[in-house]
């Protein structure tokens, strides 16, 4: 079955730029979506359709996609951005949804 | 205000069955595809199943195909997940999630989520 690959962890200091990657063979054809999940809470959408930001999401969150890699960028990361982040997409047929394994972002 | 409220979780013996429900309010339910996403204790998110707004299209992860059935009743604004032949590895919090699109297939973000329902099938 189709897989999306993320690094298990990323660590930055406050104010630095955090980049989380997501690789998958179908990403040139399918959108990537990014979700933030804090401990014990439901996920929250932070980026949709590769690079669009929902209302209410801070401007420091941005997304991009090139070839088989999608990237979530947090410019000027803040302590409150410490969370697990998951990319999501579908296989090339659009019949199977898949989440990446998740990336734990540490800001300290 | 859009709200998703899951119910039906609980403890079930391996091989048993359970039905989850998700009641949605604050929008025109039939206009949106819906999905179930689960998260095993200490693990990541796993897509389980999706259904189109009309109910005419259903999609399943290989791990649940043939055991789980997704359905919806648009007159009751309710999404269901019938889970049969449960296994220990099905133990997880199950979230219902609303799509921004009427169909499933690589478009549509999950913009609203329920609070989750815990299903436990001990080994």
Coordinates of C-alpha atoms in Angstrom, one line a residue:
Chain A
X1 CA 0.0 0.0 0.0
X2 CA 1.0 3.6 -0.5
X3 CA 3.2 5.3 2.1
X4 CA 4.2 8.9 3.0
X5 CA 7.5 9.3 4.8
X6 CA 8.3 12.0 7.4
X7 CA 11.2 12.4 9.7
X8 CA 10.3 11.3 13.2
X9 CA 11.6 14.5 14.9
X10 CA 12.7 18.0 14.2
X11 CA 14.1 20.4 16.7
X12 CA 14.7 24.1 16.5
X13 CA 15.2 27.1 18.8
X14 CA 12.5 29.7 19.3
X15 CA 12.5 32.1 16.4
X16 CA 14.2 29.7 14.0
X17 CA 12.7 28.2 10.9
X18 CA 11.4 24.6 11.1
X19 CA 11.0 22.5 8.0
X20 CA 9.2 19.2 8.0
X21 CA 9.3 17.1 4.9
X22 CA 6.9 14.5 3.5
X23 CA 7.8 12.3 0.6
X24 CA 5.5 10.1 -1.5
X25 CA 5.5 8.9 -5.1
X26 CA 2.0 10.3 -5.9
X27 CA 2.7 13.8 -4.5
X28 CA 3.4 15.2 -8.0
X29 CA -0.3 14.4 -8.8
X30 CA -2.1 14.7 -5.5
X31 CA -2.3 17.5 -3.0
X32 CA -0.6 17.4 0.4
X33 CA -2.4 18.4 3.6
X34 CA -0.8 19.1 7.0
X35 CA -2.3 18.6 10.4
X36 CA -1.1 19.7 13.8
X37 CA -1.9 17.6 16.8
X38 CA -1.3 18.4 20.4
X39 CA -1.3 15.8 23.1
X40 CA -4.8 14.5 23.9
X41 CA -6.5 16.7 21.2
X42 CA -8.0 16.2 17.8
X43 CA -5.9 17.2 14.8
X44 CA -6.1 20.7 13.4
X45 CA -5.7 21.5 9.7
X46 CA -2.8 24.0 9.2
X47 CA -2.2 23.7 5.4
X48 CA -4.4 22.4 2.6
X49 CA -3.9 21.8 -1.1
X50 CA -0.1 22.0 -0.8
X51 CA 0.2 25.7 0.2
X52 CA -3.1 27.2 1.3
X53 CA -3.6 28.3 4.9
X54 CA -7.0 28.1 6.6
X55 CA -8.4 31.1 8.3
X56 CA -7.1 31.4 11.9
X57 CA -3.8 29.7 11.2
X58 CA -0.8 32.1 11.8
X59 CA 1.1 33.4 8.8
X60 CA 4.2 31.7 10.0
X61 CA 2.8 28.4 8.7
X62 CA 3.4 27.8 5.0
X63 CA 3.5 24.8 2.7
X64 CA 5.1 23.9 -0.6
X65 CA 5.4 20.9 -2.8
X66 CA 8.0 20.0 -5.5
X67 CA 8.1 16.7 -7.2
X68 CA 7.7 13.9 -4.7
X69 CA 8.3 16.0 -1.6
X70 CA 5.9 18.3 0.3
X71 CA 7.3 20.6 2.9
X72 CA 5.7 22.4 5.9
X73 CA 7.6 25.4 7.0
X74 CA 7.2 27.3 10.3
X75 CA 9.0 30.6 10.0
X76 CA 9.9 32.0 13.4
X77 CA 8.8 28.9 15.3
X78 CA 7.3 29.6 18.8
X79 CA 7.2 27.4 21.9
X80 CA 3.4 26.9 21.4
X81 CA 4.1 25.3 18.0
X82 CA 5.5 22.2 19.8
X83 CA 3.3 19.5 18.5
X84 CA 3.1 16.4 16.3
X85 CA 2.6 17.2 12.6
X86 CA 1.2 14.8 10.1
X87 CA 1.0 15.1 6.3
X88 CA -1.9 13.5 4.5
X89 CA -2.6 12.7 0.9
X90 CA -4.0 9.9 -1.3
X91 CA -2.6 7.3 -3.6
X92 CA -2.5 8.0 -7.3
X93 CA -5.9 6.5 -7.9
X94 CA -7.5 8.6 -5.2
X95 CA -9.0 5.6 -3.5
X96 CA -6.7 5.3 -0.5
X97 CA -6.1 7.9 2.0
X98 CA -2.8 7.9 3.9
X99 CA -1.1 9.8 6.7
X100 CA 2.6 10.1 7.1
X101 CA 4.1 8.6 10.3
X102 CA 4.2 12.0 12.0
X103 CA 6.9 14.4 13.0
X104 CA 7.4 15.6 16.6
X105 CA 8.5 19.2 16.5
X106 CA 10.4 20.4 19.6
X107 CA 11.0 24.2 20.0
X108 CA 13.4 25.0 22.8
Chain B
X1 CA -21.2 26.3 14.7
X2 CA -20.1 23.0 13.2
X3 CA -20.0 20.1 15.7
X4 CA -19.2 16.4 15.3
X5 CA -20.1 14.1 18.2
X6 CA -19.0 10.5 18.2
X7 CA -20.5 7.7 20.3
X8 CA -20.5 4.0 20.6
X9 CA -17.0 3.3 21.7
X10 CA -16.2 0.8 24.4
X11 CA -14.6 -2.5 25.4
X12 CA -15.2 -5.5 23.1
X13 CA -13.7 -8.9 23.0
X14 CA -11.6 -9.9 20.0
X15 CA -13.8 -11.2 17.3
X16 CA -16.7 -9.1 18.5
X17 CA -18.6 -6.2 16.8
X18 CA -19.2 -2.5 17.6
X19 CA -20.9 0.4 15.8
X20 CA -19.6 3.9 16.0
X21 CA -21.9 6.9 15.3
X22 CA -21.0 10.5 14.5
X23 CA -23.8 13.1 14.6
X24 CA -23.0 16.3 12.7
X25 CA -24.6 19.6 13.2
X26 CA -24.2 23.2 11.9
X27 CA -24.0 22.4 8.2
X28 CA -25.7 20.6 5.2
X29 CA -24.4 17.2 6.0
X30 CA -25.1 15.6 2.5
X31 CA -22.8 18.2 0.9
X32 CA -19.6 16.8 2.3
X33 CA -17.7 13.5 2.3
X34 CA -16.9 12.1 5.7
X35 CA -14.1 9.9 7.0
X36 CA -13.0 7.8 9.9
X37 CA -9.4 8.2 11.2
X38 CA -8.0 6.3 14.1
X39 CA -5.0 6.6 16.4
X40 CA -3.7 3.7 18.4
X41 CA -2.3 4.5 21.8
X42 CA 1.0 6.4 21.4
X43 CA 0.9 6.0 17.6
X44 CA 0.2 8.1 14.6
X45 CA -2.9 8.9 12.7
X46 CA -4.3 6.2 10.4
X47 CA -6.9 6.7 7.7
X48 CA -9.6 4.1 8.0
X49 CA -12.5 4.8 5.6
X50 CA -14.3 7.5 3.7
X51 CA -17.7 8.0 2.1
X52 CA -19.0 10.5 -0.4
X53 CA -21.7 13.0 0.5
X54 CA -24.3 11.1 -1.4
X55 CA -23.2 7.8 0.2
X56 CA -22.6 6.3 -3.3
X57 CA -18.8 6.0 -2.9
X58 CA -17.1 4.1 -0.1
X59 CA -13.4 3.6 0.5
X60 CA -11.4 1.5 2.9
X61 CA -7.9 0.9 4.2
X62 CA -6.5 -2.5 3.4
X63 CA -6.3 -3.2 7.2
X64 CA -10.1 -3.0 7.7
X65 CA -11.4 -4.0 4.3
X66 CA -14.0 -6.8 4.6
X67 CA -14.4 -6.2 8.3
X68 CA -15.6 -2.6 8.6
X69 CA -18.5 -0.9 6.8
X70 CA -18.9 2.9 6.6
X71 CA -22.4 4.3 6.0
X72 CA -24.3 7.5 6.5
X73 CA -27.9 8.6 7.0
X74 CA -28.3 12.1 5.5
X75 CA -31.8 12.5 6.9
X76 CA -30.3 12.0 10.4
X77 CA -27.0 13.9 9.8
X78 CA -25.2 10.8 11.1
X79 CA -22.1 8.9 10.0
X80 CA -21.6 5.3 11.0
X81 CA -18.8 2.7 11.2
X82 CA -19.8 -0.9 11.7
X83 CA -16.8 -2.8 13.0
X84 CA -16.9 -6.6 12.9
X85 CA -14.3 -9.3 13.6
X86 CA -12.4 -6.9 15.8
X87 CA -8.7 -7.5 16.6
X88 CA -6.4 -6.3 19.3
X89 CA -4.7 -4.1 16.7
X90 CA -8.0 -2.2 16.1
X91 CA -7.7 -0.7 19.6
X92 CA -7.6 3.0 19.0
X93 CA -9.3 6.4 19.4
X94 CA -11.6 6.7 16.4
X95 CA -12.2 10.2 15.0
X96 CA -14.9 11.2 12.5
X97 CA -13.7 14.0 10.2
X98 CA -15.6 16.2 7.8
X99 CA -14.2 16.9 4.3
X100 CA -14.4 20.3 2.5
X101 CA -15.4 18.4 -0.6
X102 CA -18.5 16.3 -1.5
X103 CA -16.4 13.4 -2.9
X104 CA -13.4 11.5 -1.8
X105 CA -10.4 11.1 -4.1
X106 CA -7.5 13.3 -3.4
X107 CA -9.3 16.5 -2.9
X108 CA -10.8 17.9 0.2
X109 CA -9.2 18.7 3.6
X110 CA -10.5 17.5 7.0
X111 CA -11.5 20.8 8.4
X112 CA -13.7 19.6 11.4
X113 CA -13.0 16.6 13.7
X114 CA -14.9 15.0 16.5
X115 CA -13.5 14.5 19.9
X116 CA -12.8 10.8 19.3
X117 CA -14.3 7.5 20.6
X118 CA -12.1 4.9 22.3
X119 CA -12.4 1.3 21.1
X120 CA -10.6 -1.3 23.1
X121 CA -10.2 -4.9 22.0
X122 CA -7.8 -6.4 24.4
X123 CA -5.4 -9.2 23.3

